[in-house]
Amino acid sequence: MSKEVISTPVIRRLPRYYRFLGELEREQVERISSRELAQRMGLSASQIRQDFNCFGGFGQQGYGYHVKALREVIGEILGVSGRTPMILIGAGNLGKAIAAHVDFHKRGCELIGIFDSNPLLAGTMTASLPIMPMETLDSFCQQHKPQAAVLCIPKDAAQQLAEKLVSLGLIGFWNFSHFDLRISNPDIIVENVHLGDSLMTLAYCLHDK
Ligand code: NAI
């Protein structure tokens, strides 16, 4: 099943399904009904059935979903068994935390290089990788061909740097820079992340109570 036929809202829910199914697998649950899964995840059973129907269903009336098989299919769609080479730019507080605590490997990615413009950081280690000066970015990209970048730099620098990275062949950005990148090429994939948005959602829900 190709990704093109699955809508973006469904794709956005897949990592969460993948995570919950992983928990079920660890609990050695072999199959689960949409109702049980819905209760666990705080979703509706019909939403789950609808989502899973997008890529072939996998549920059987009266049997439920086969946890392992369903997780494998979702993992395949998400590409977790792939090894997308990635670089991280901006090895400050956030960049170091992401490099050290995000399990790239588990999510089908490989962090292969870390860069920062601060000369004092050059050569120091983060997540078992040496931080490299920006002057080496071009040659590194030409040699190692990273496909995507994690941007943990100040927002003023983000757009220009992203454009440079596109010219160096990168096609994806996990962008934490607090600036929503504007890339006209529709083949470039941008995932802007704002932790504050998530916090505001929580604050709204608390306020609403
Ligand atoms: P920081 O100041 O600790 O680190 C920034 C690093 O980027 C520094 O090491 C600096 O030398 C480097 N840098 C600056 N300009 C650069 C450039 N043009 N090229 C390469 N390296 C460059 O800042 P911190 O706390 O790590 O935050 C980084 C960014 O992430 C900020 O823009 C901050 O607002 C944003 N942020 C975003 C969050 C989110 O939810 N999206 C959460 C927290 C921070």
PDB file of C-alpha atoms and ligand atoms in Angstrom:
ATOM      1  CA  MET A   1       0.000   0.000   0.000  1.00  0.00           C
ATOM      2  CA  SER A   2       1.542   3.286  -1.053  1.00  0.00           C
ATOM      3  CA  LYS A   3       1.583   6.316   1.227  1.00  0.00           C
ATOM      4  CA  GLU A   4      -0.084   8.519  -1.395  1.00  0.00           C
ATOM      5  CA  VAL A   5      -3.495   6.976  -0.825  1.00  0.00           C
ATOM      6  CA  ILE A   6      -3.430   7.570   2.928  1.00  0.00           C
ATOM      7  CA  SER A   7      -4.553  11.027   3.996  1.00  0.00           C
ATOM      8  CA  THR A   8      -2.283  13.274   6.056  1.00  0.00           C
ATOM      9  CA  PRO A   9      -4.553  13.233   9.159  1.00  0.00           C
ATOM     10  CA  VAL A  10      -4.389   9.428   9.173  1.00  0.00           C
ATOM     11  CA  ILE A  11      -0.599   9.480   8.673  1.00  0.00           C
ATOM     12  CA  ARG A  12      -0.338  11.843  11.641  1.00  0.00           C
ATOM     13  CA  ARG A  13      -2.197   9.344  13.830  1.00  0.00           C
ATOM     14  CA  LEU A  14      -0.076   6.366  12.731  1.00  0.00           C
ATOM     15  CA  PRO A  15       2.911   6.952  15.075  1.00  0.00           C
ATOM     16  CA  ARG A  16       0.530   6.872  18.029  1.00  0.00           C
ATOM     17  CA  TYR A  17      -1.069   3.622  16.827  1.00  0.00           C
ATOM     18  CA  TYR A  18       2.417   2.226  16.294  1.00  0.00           C
ATOM     19  CA  ARG A  19       3.401   3.137  19.845  1.00  0.00           C
ATOM     20  CA  PHE A  20       0.277   1.666  21.448  1.00  0.00           C
ATOM     21  CA  LEU A  21       0.546  -1.517  19.380  1.00  0.00           C
ATOM     22  CA  GLY A  22       4.174  -1.806  20.521  1.00  0.00           C
ATOM     23  CA  GLU A  23       3.007  -1.630  24.138  1.00  0.00           C
ATOM     24  CA  LEU A  24       0.440  -4.363  23.437  1.00  0.00           C
ATOM     25  CA  GLU A  25       3.098  -6.513  21.838  1.00  0.00           C
ATOM     26  CA  ARG A  26       5.317  -6.121  24.890  1.00  0.00           C
ATOM     27  CA  GLU A  27       2.339  -7.185  27.020  1.00  0.00           C
ATOM     28  CA  GLN A  28       2.099 -10.211  24.718  1.00  0.00           C
ATOM     29  CA  VAL A  29      -1.398  -9.309  23.552  1.00  0.00           C
ATOM     30  CA  GLU A  30      -1.970 -11.096  20.250  1.00  0.00           C
ATOM     31  CA  ARG A  31      -5.170  -9.490  19.112  1.00  0.00           C
ATOM     32  CA  ILE A  32      -7.361  -6.599  20.123  1.00  0.00           C
ATOM     33  CA  SER A  33     -10.777  -5.310  19.119  1.00  0.00           C
ATOM     34  CA  SER A  34     -11.263  -1.791  17.852  1.00  0.00           C
ATOM     35  CA  ARG A  35     -13.357  -1.130  20.960  1.00  0.00           C
ATOM     36  CA  GLU A  36     -10.579  -2.183  23.362  1.00  0.00           C
ATOM     37  CA  LEU A  37      -7.942  -0.285  21.419  1.00  0.00           C
ATOM     38  CA  ALA A  38     -10.205   2.760  21.330  1.00  0.00           C
ATOM     39  CA  GLN A  39     -10.617   2.662  25.104  1.00  0.00           C
ATOM     40  CA  ARG A  40      -6.882   2.399  25.600  1.00  0.00           C
ATOM     41  CA  MET A  41      -6.126   5.250  23.253  1.00  0.00           C
ATOM     42  CA  GLY A  42      -9.005   7.553  24.102  1.00  0.00           C
ATOM     43  CA  LEU A  43     -10.379   7.401  20.554  1.00  0.00           C
ATOM     44  CA  SER A  44     -13.633   6.114  19.137  1.00  0.00           C
ATOM     45  CA  ALA A  45     -13.815   2.585  17.745  1.00  0.00           C
ATOM     46  CA  SER A  46     -15.256   3.903  14.489  1.00  0.00           C
ATOM     47  CA  GLN A  47     -12.298   6.268  14.065  1.00  0.00           C
ATOM     48  CA  ILE A  48      -9.917   3.349  14.478  1.00  0.00           C
ATOM     49  CA  ARG A  49     -11.830   1.150  12.026  1.00  0.00           C
ATOM     50  CA  GLN A  50     -11.949   3.996   9.525  1.00  0.00           C
ATOM     51  CA  ASP A  51      -8.208   4.678   9.871  1.00  0.00           C
ATOM     52  CA  PHE A  52      -7.186   1.034   9.554  1.00  0.00           C
ATOM     53  CA  ASN A  53      -9.496   0.547   6.585  1.00  0.00           C
ATOM     54  CA  CYS A  54      -7.298   3.052   4.723  1.00  0.00           C
ATOM     55  CA  PHE A  55      -4.590   0.455   4.456  1.00  0.00           C
ATOM     56  CA  GLY A  56      -6.442  -2.773   4.161  1.00  0.00           C
ATOM     57  CA  GLY A  57      -8.326  -3.158   7.429  1.00  0.00           C
ATOM     58  CA  PHE A  58      -6.586  -6.095   9.042  1.00  0.00           C
ATOM     59  CA  GLY A  59      -9.561  -6.601  11.315  1.00  0.00           C
ATOM     60  CA  GLN A  60     -11.815  -9.619  11.191  1.00  0.00           C
ATOM     61  CA  GLN A  61     -15.366  -9.572  12.479  1.00  0.00           C
ATOM     62  CA  GLY A  62     -15.327 -11.159  15.929  1.00  0.00           C
ATOM     63  CA  TYR A  63     -11.550 -11.543  15.918  1.00  0.00           C
ATOM     64  CA  GLY A  64     -10.248  -7.995  16.126  1.00  0.00           C
ATOM     65  CA  TYR A  65      -6.857  -6.877  14.925  1.00  0.00           C
ATOM     66  CA  HIS A  66      -3.754  -9.006  14.909  1.00  0.00           C
ATOM     67  CA  VAL A  67      -1.435  -6.759  16.929  1.00  0.00           C
ATOM     68  CA  LYS A  68       1.906  -7.865  15.501  1.00  0.00           C
ATOM     69  CA  ALA A  69       0.754  -7.889  11.851  1.00  0.00           C
ATOM     70  CA  LEU A  70      -0.941  -4.523  12.166  1.00  0.00           C
ATOM     71  CA  ARG A  71       2.120  -2.974  13.820  1.00  0.00           C
ATOM     72  CA  GLU A  72       4.317  -4.327  11.053  1.00  0.00           C
ATOM     73  CA  VAL A  73       2.107  -2.786   8.361  1.00  0.00           C
ATOM     74  CA  ILE A  74       2.017   0.571  10.151  1.00  0.00           C
ATOM     75  CA  GLY A  75       5.790   0.401  10.668  1.00  0.00           C
ATOM     76  CA  GLU A  76       6.228  -0.260   6.962  1.00  0.00           C
ATOM     77  CA  ILE A  77       4.067   2.730   6.043  1.00  0.00           C
ATOM     78  CA  LEU A  78       6.033   4.911   8.459  1.00  0.00           C
ATOM     79  CA  GLY A  79       9.307   3.542   7.116  1.00  0.00           C
ATOM     80  CA  VAL A  80      10.684   2.641  10.554  1.00  0.00           C
ATOM     81  CA  SER A  81      12.830  -0.140   9.166  1.00  0.00           C
ATOM     82  CA  GLY A  82      14.542   2.316   6.805  1.00  0.00           C
ATOM     83  CA  ARG A  83      17.620   4.337   7.694  1.00  0.00           C
ATOM     84  CA  THR A  84      17.065   7.907   6.572  1.00  0.00           C
ATOM     85  CA  PRO A  85      20.368   9.744   7.101  1.00  0.00           C
ATOM     86  CA  MET A  86      19.852  12.992   8.998  1.00  0.00           C
ATOM     87  CA  ILE A  87      21.926  15.863  10.304  1.00  0.00           C
ATOM     88  CA  LEU A  88      21.208  18.193  13.201  1.00  0.00           C
ATOM     89  CA  ILE A  89      22.063  21.868  13.080  1.00  0.00           C
ATOM     90  CA  GLY A  90      22.333  23.954  16.230  1.00  0.00           C
ATOM     91  CA  ALA A  91      23.899  22.009  19.075  1.00  0.00           C
ATOM     92  CA  GLY A  92      22.662  24.242  21.887  1.00  0.00           C
ATOM     93  CA  ASN A  93      20.384  23.239  24.743  1.00  0.00           C
ATOM     94  CA  LEU A  94      17.605  21.893  22.547  1.00  0.00           C
ATOM     95  CA  GLY A  95      19.808  20.371  19.853  1.00  0.00           C
ATOM     96  CA  LYS A  96      21.882  18.457  22.390  1.00  0.00           C
ATOM     97  CA  ALA A  97      18.768  17.223  24.174  1.00  0.00           C
ATOM     98  CA  ILE A  98      17.245  15.998  20.908  1.00  0.00           C
ATOM     99  CA  ALA A  99      20.468  14.358  19.774  1.00  0.00           C
ATOM    100  CA  ALA A 100      20.844  12.601  23.119  1.00  0.00           C
ATOM    101  CA  HIS A 101      17.260  11.630  23.866  1.00  0.00           C
ATOM    102  CA  VAL A 102      15.408  11.040  20.611  1.00  0.00           C
ATOM    103  CA  ASP A 103      15.838   7.486  19.412  1.00  0.00           C
ATOM    104  CA  PHE A 104      16.335   8.194  15.696  1.00  0.00           C
ATOM    105  CA  HIS A 105      17.139   4.588  14.910  1.00  0.00           C
ATOM    106  CA  LYS A 106      13.842   3.324  16.292  1.00  0.00           C
ATOM    107  CA  ARG A 107      12.036   5.729  13.963  1.00  0.00           C
ATOM    108  CA  GLY A 108      13.768   4.732  10.758  1.00  0.00           C
ATOM    109  CA  CYS A 109      16.351   7.524  10.864  1.00  0.00           C
ATOM    110  CA  GLU A 110      20.067   7.790  11.526  1.00  0.00           C
ATOM    111  CA  LEU A 111      21.720  10.883  12.931  1.00  0.00           C
ATOM    112  CA  ILE A 112      24.987  11.051  11.004  1.00  0.00           C
ATOM    113  CA  GLY A 113      26.256  14.562  11.692  1.00  0.00           C
ATOM    114  CA  ILE A 114      25.847  17.517  14.065  1.00  0.00           C
ATOM    115  CA  PHE A 115      26.788  21.074  13.122  1.00  0.00           C
ATOM    116  CA  ASP A 116      27.017  24.379  14.950  1.00  0.00           C
ATOM    117  CA  SER A 117      28.343  27.804  14.068  1.00  0.00           C
ATOM    118  CA  ASN A 118      29.927  28.324  17.498  1.00  0.00           C
ATOM    119  CA  PRO A 119      33.644  27.582  17.077  1.00  0.00           C
ATOM    120  CA  LEU A 120      33.895  26.724  20.790  1.00  0.00           C
ATOM    121  CA  LEU A 121      31.685  23.688  20.210  1.00  0.00           C
ATOM    122  CA  ALA A 122      33.647  22.313  17.269  1.00  0.00           C
ATOM    123  CA  GLY A 123      35.081  18.913  18.079  1.00  0.00           C
ATOM    124  CA  THR A 124      33.118  18.433  21.301  1.00  0.00           C
ATOM    125  CA  MET A 125      30.966  15.322  21.445  1.00  0.00           C
ATOM    126  CA  THR A 126      27.195  15.022  21.558  1.00  0.00           C
ATOM    127  CA  ALA A 127      25.364  11.713  21.266  1.00  0.00           C
ATOM    128  CA  SER A 128      28.656  10.043  20.312  1.00  0.00           C
ATOM    129  CA  LEU A 129      29.129  12.418  17.380  1.00  0.00           C
ATOM    130  CA  PRO A 130      31.628  15.273  17.126  1.00  0.00           C
ATOM    131  CA  ILE A 131      30.052  18.684  16.580  1.00  0.00           C
ATOM    132  CA  MET A 132      31.295  19.975  13.243  1.00  0.00           C
ATOM    133  CA  PRO A 133      31.807  23.578  12.102  1.00  0.00           C
ATOM    134  CA  MET A 134      29.405  24.974   9.511  1.00  0.00           C
ATOM    135  CA  GLU A 135      32.305  25.435   7.100  1.00  0.00           C
ATOM    136  CA  THR A 136      32.342  21.669   6.616  1.00  0.00           C
ATOM    137  CA  LEU A 137      28.600  21.383   5.893  1.00  0.00           C
ATOM    138  CA  ASP A 138      28.827  21.472   2.084  1.00  0.00           C
ATOM    139  CA  SER A 139      31.512  18.842   1.784  1.00  0.00           C
ATOM    140  CA  PHE A 140      29.831  16.647   4.396  1.00  0.00           C
ATOM    141  CA  CYS A 141      26.512  16.758   2.517  1.00  0.00           C
ATOM    142  CA  GLN A 142      28.206  16.041  -0.802  1.00  0.00           C
ATOM    143  CA  GLN A 143      29.973  13.043   0.695  1.00  0.00           C
ATOM    144  CA  HIS A 144      27.337  11.572   3.023  1.00  0.00           C
ATOM    145  CA  LYS A 145      24.121  12.743   1.336  1.00  0.00           C
ATOM    146  CA  PRO A 146      21.868  13.338   4.351  1.00  0.00           C
ATOM    147  CA  GLN A 147      18.209  13.449   3.349  1.00  0.00           C
ATOM    148  CA  ALA A 148      16.827  15.504   6.202  1.00  0.00           C
ATOM    149  CA  ALA A 149      17.877  17.980   8.870  1.00  0.00           C
ATOM    150  CA  VAL A 150      16.799  18.725  12.417  1.00  0.00           C
ATOM    151  CA  LEU A 151      16.898  22.496  12.823  1.00  0.00           C
ATOM    152  CA  CYS A 152      17.571  23.710  16.377  1.00  0.00           C
ATOM    153  CA  ILE A 153      18.886  27.151  15.510  1.00  0.00           C
ATOM    154  CA  PRO A 154      17.457  30.621  16.253  1.00  0.00           C
ATOM    155  CA  LYS A 155      14.500  31.493  14.066  1.00  0.00           C
ATOM    156  CA  ASP A 156      16.289  34.328  12.259  1.00  0.00           C
ATOM    157  CA  ALA A 157      18.698  31.845  10.707  1.00  0.00           C
ATOM    158  CA  ALA A 158      16.200  29.122   9.819  1.00  0.00           C
ATOM    159  CA  GLN A 159      14.840  30.126   6.410  1.00  0.00           C
ATOM    160  CA  GLN A 160      18.199  30.934   4.829  1.00  0.00           C
ATOM    161  CA  LEU A 161      19.792  27.797   6.193  1.00  0.00           C
ATOM    162  CA  ALA A 162      16.896  25.622   5.034  1.00  0.00           C
ATOM    163  CA  GLU A 163      17.226  27.007   1.510  1.00  0.00           C
ATOM    164  CA  LYS A 164      20.937  26.269   1.535  1.00  0.00           C
ATOM    165  CA  LEU A 165      20.260  22.731   2.713  1.00  0.00           C
ATOM    166  CA  VAL A 166      17.726  22.232  -0.066  1.00  0.00           C
ATOM    167  CA  SER A 167      20.393  23.328  -2.545  1.00  0.00           C
ATOM    168  CA  LEU A 168      22.661  20.699  -0.979  1.00  0.00           C
ATOM    169  CA  GLY A 169      20.077  18.015  -1.719  1.00  0.00           C
ATOM    170  CA  LEU A 170      18.157  17.718   1.557  1.00  0.00           C
ATOM    171  CA  ILE A 171      14.459  17.057   1.189  1.00  0.00           C
ATOM    172  CA  GLY A 172      13.102  17.049   4.736  1.00  0.00           C
ATOM    173  CA  PHE A 173      13.166  19.242   7.817  1.00  0.00           C
ATOM    174  CA  TRP A 174      12.263  18.547  11.403  1.00  0.00           C
ATOM    175  CA  ASN A 175      12.130  22.172  12.300  1.00  0.00           C
ATOM    176  CA  PHE A 176      12.213  23.335  15.919  1.00  0.00           C
ATOM    177  CA  SER A 177      13.398  26.862  15.170  1.00  0.00           C
ATOM    178  CA  HIS A 178      10.082  28.566  15.976  1.00  0.00           C
ATOM    179  CA  PHE A 179       9.823  29.797  12.412  1.00  0.00           C
ATOM    180  CA  ASP A 180       7.442  28.044  10.017  1.00  0.00           C
ATOM    181  CA  LEU A 181       9.629  27.464   6.970  1.00  0.00           C
ATOM    182  CA  ARG A 182       8.350  28.543   3.575  1.00  0.00           C
ATOM    183  CA  ILE A 183       9.711  26.248   0.903  1.00  0.00           C
ATOM    184  CA  SER A 184       8.053  26.603  -2.482  1.00  0.00           C
ATOM    185  CA  ASN A 185       9.197  23.206  -3.780  1.00  0.00           C
ATOM    186  CA  PRO A 186       6.288  20.849  -2.959  1.00  0.00           C
ATOM    187  CA  ASP A 187       8.666  17.871  -2.843  1.00  0.00           C
ATOM    188  CA  ILE A 188      10.340  19.260   0.276  1.00  0.00           C
ATOM    189  CA  ILE A 189       8.748  17.990   3.461  1.00  0.00           C
ATOM    190  CA  VAL A 190       8.664  20.223   6.498  1.00  0.00           C
ATOM    191  CA  GLU A 191       7.537  19.209   9.947  1.00  0.00           C
ATOM    192  CA  ASN A 192       7.421  22.334  12.093  1.00  0.00           C
ATOM    193  CA  VAL A 193       7.436  21.472  15.783  1.00  0.00           C
ATOM    194  CA  HIS A 194       6.286  23.853  18.482  1.00  0.00           C
ATOM    195  CA  LEU A 195       6.217  22.340  21.951  1.00  0.00           C
ATOM    196  CA  GLY A 196       4.409  25.469  23.085  1.00  0.00           C
ATOM    197  CA  ASP A 197       1.430  24.593  20.867  1.00  0.00           C
ATOM    198  CA  SER A 198       1.076  21.309  22.675  1.00  0.00           C
ATOM    199  CA  LEU A 199       1.283  23.086  26.020  1.00  0.00           C
ATOM    200  CA  MET A 200      -1.384  25.550  24.931  1.00  0.00           C
ATOM    201  CA  THR A 201      -3.663  22.660  24.026  1.00  0.00           C
ATOM    202  CA  LEU A 202      -3.192  21.335  27.550  1.00  0.00           C
ATOM    203  CA  ALA A 203      -3.757  24.783  29.032  1.00  0.00           C
ATOM    204  CA  TYR A 204      -6.951  25.182  27.000  1.00  0.00           C
ATOM    205  CA  CYS A 205      -8.263  21.815  28.156  1.00  0.00           C
ATOM    206  CA  LEU A 206      -7.465  22.639  31.790  1.00  0.00           C
ATOM    207  CA  HIS A 207      -9.098  26.031  31.436  1.00  0.00           C
ATOM    208  CA  ASP A 208     -12.128  24.447  29.777  1.00  0.00           C
ATOM    209  CA  LYS A 209     -12.664  22.244  32.822  1.00  0.00           C
TER     210      LYS A 209
HETATM  211  P1  NAI B   1      20.751  27.708  22.213  1.00  0.00           P
HETATM  212  O1  NAI B   1      21.150  29.133  22.133  1.00  0.00           O
HETATM  213  O2  NAI B   1      21.115  26.932  23.420  1.00  0.00           O
HETATM  214  O3  NAI B   1      21.306  26.929  20.935  1.00  0.00           O
HETATM  215  C1  NAI B   1      21.294  27.423  19.638  1.00  0.00           C
HETATM  216  C2  NAI B   1      22.546  26.900  18.945  1.00  0.00           C
HETATM  217  O4  NAI B   1      22.453  27.214  17.564  1.00  0.00           O
HETATM  218  C3  NAI B   1      23.817  27.529  19.478  1.00  0.00           C
HETATM  219  O5  NAI B   1      24.747  26.532  19.833  1.00  0.00           O
HETATM  220  C4  NAI B   1      24.319  28.391  18.321  1.00  0.00           C
HETATM  221  O6  NAI B   1      25.723  28.448  18.250  1.00  0.00           O
HETATM  222  C5  NAI B   1      23.732  27.657  17.124  1.00  0.00           C
HETATM  223  N1  NAI B   1      23.506  28.494  15.955  1.00  0.00           N
HETATM  224  C6  NAI B   1      22.997  29.743  15.908  1.00  0.00           C
HETATM  225  N2  NAI B   1      22.884  30.151  14.633  1.00  0.00           N
HETATM  226  C7  NAI B   1      23.363  29.152  13.856  1.00  0.00           C
HETATM  227  C8  NAI B   1      23.524  28.977  12.473  1.00  0.00           C
HETATM  228  N3  NAI B   1      23.147  29.943  11.599  1.00  0.00           N
HETATM  229  N4  NAI B   1      24.060  27.843  12.032  1.00  0.00           N
HETATM  230  C9  NAI B   1      24.434  26.873  12.885  1.00  0.00           C
HETATM  231  N5  NAI B   1      24.307  26.973  14.219  1.00  0.00           N
HETATM  232  C10 NAI B   1      23.773  28.093  14.693  1.00  0.00           C
HETATM  233  O7  NAI B   1      19.187  27.694  21.989  1.00  0.00           O
HETATM  234  P2  NAI B   1      18.179  26.513  22.304  1.00  0.00           P
HETATM  235  O8  NAI B   1      17.579  26.710  23.621  1.00  0.00           O
HETATM  236  O9  NAI B   1      18.823  25.221  22.004  1.00  0.00           O
HETATM  237  O10 NAI B   1      17.038  26.781  21.220  1.00  0.00           O
HETATM  238  C11 NAI B   1      17.306  26.661  19.841  1.00  0.00           C
HETATM  239  C12 NAI B   1      16.115  27.100  19.040  1.00  0.00           C
HETATM  240  O11 NAI B   1      15.030  26.245  19.305  1.00  0.00           O
HETATM  241  C13 NAI B   1      15.626  28.503  19.365  1.00  0.00           C
HETATM  242  O12 NAI B   1      15.181  29.086  18.168  1.00  0.00           O
HETATM  243  C14 NAI B   1      14.451  28.257  20.300  1.00  0.00           C
HETATM  244  O13 NAI B   1      13.538  29.324  20.241  1.00  0.00           O
HETATM  245  C15 NAI B   1      13.901  27.001  19.679  1.00  0.00           C
HETATM  246  N6  NAI B   1      13.095  26.195  20.576  1.00  0.00           N
HETATM  247  C16 NAI B   1      12.013  25.599  20.007  1.00  0.00           C
HETATM  248  C17 NAI B   1      11.204  24.784  20.711  1.00  0.00           C
HETATM  249  C18 NAI B   1      10.048  24.186  20.004  1.00  0.00           C
HETATM  250  O14 NAI B   1       9.158  23.634  20.628  1.00  0.00           O
HETATM  251  N7  NAI B   1      10.018  24.259  18.699  1.00  0.00           N
HETATM  252  C19 NAI B   1      11.439  24.501  22.131  1.00  0.00           C
HETATM  253  C20 NAI B   1      12.635  25.127  22.635  1.00  0.00           C
HETATM  254  C21 NAI B   1      13.422  25.952  21.879  1.00  0.00           C
END
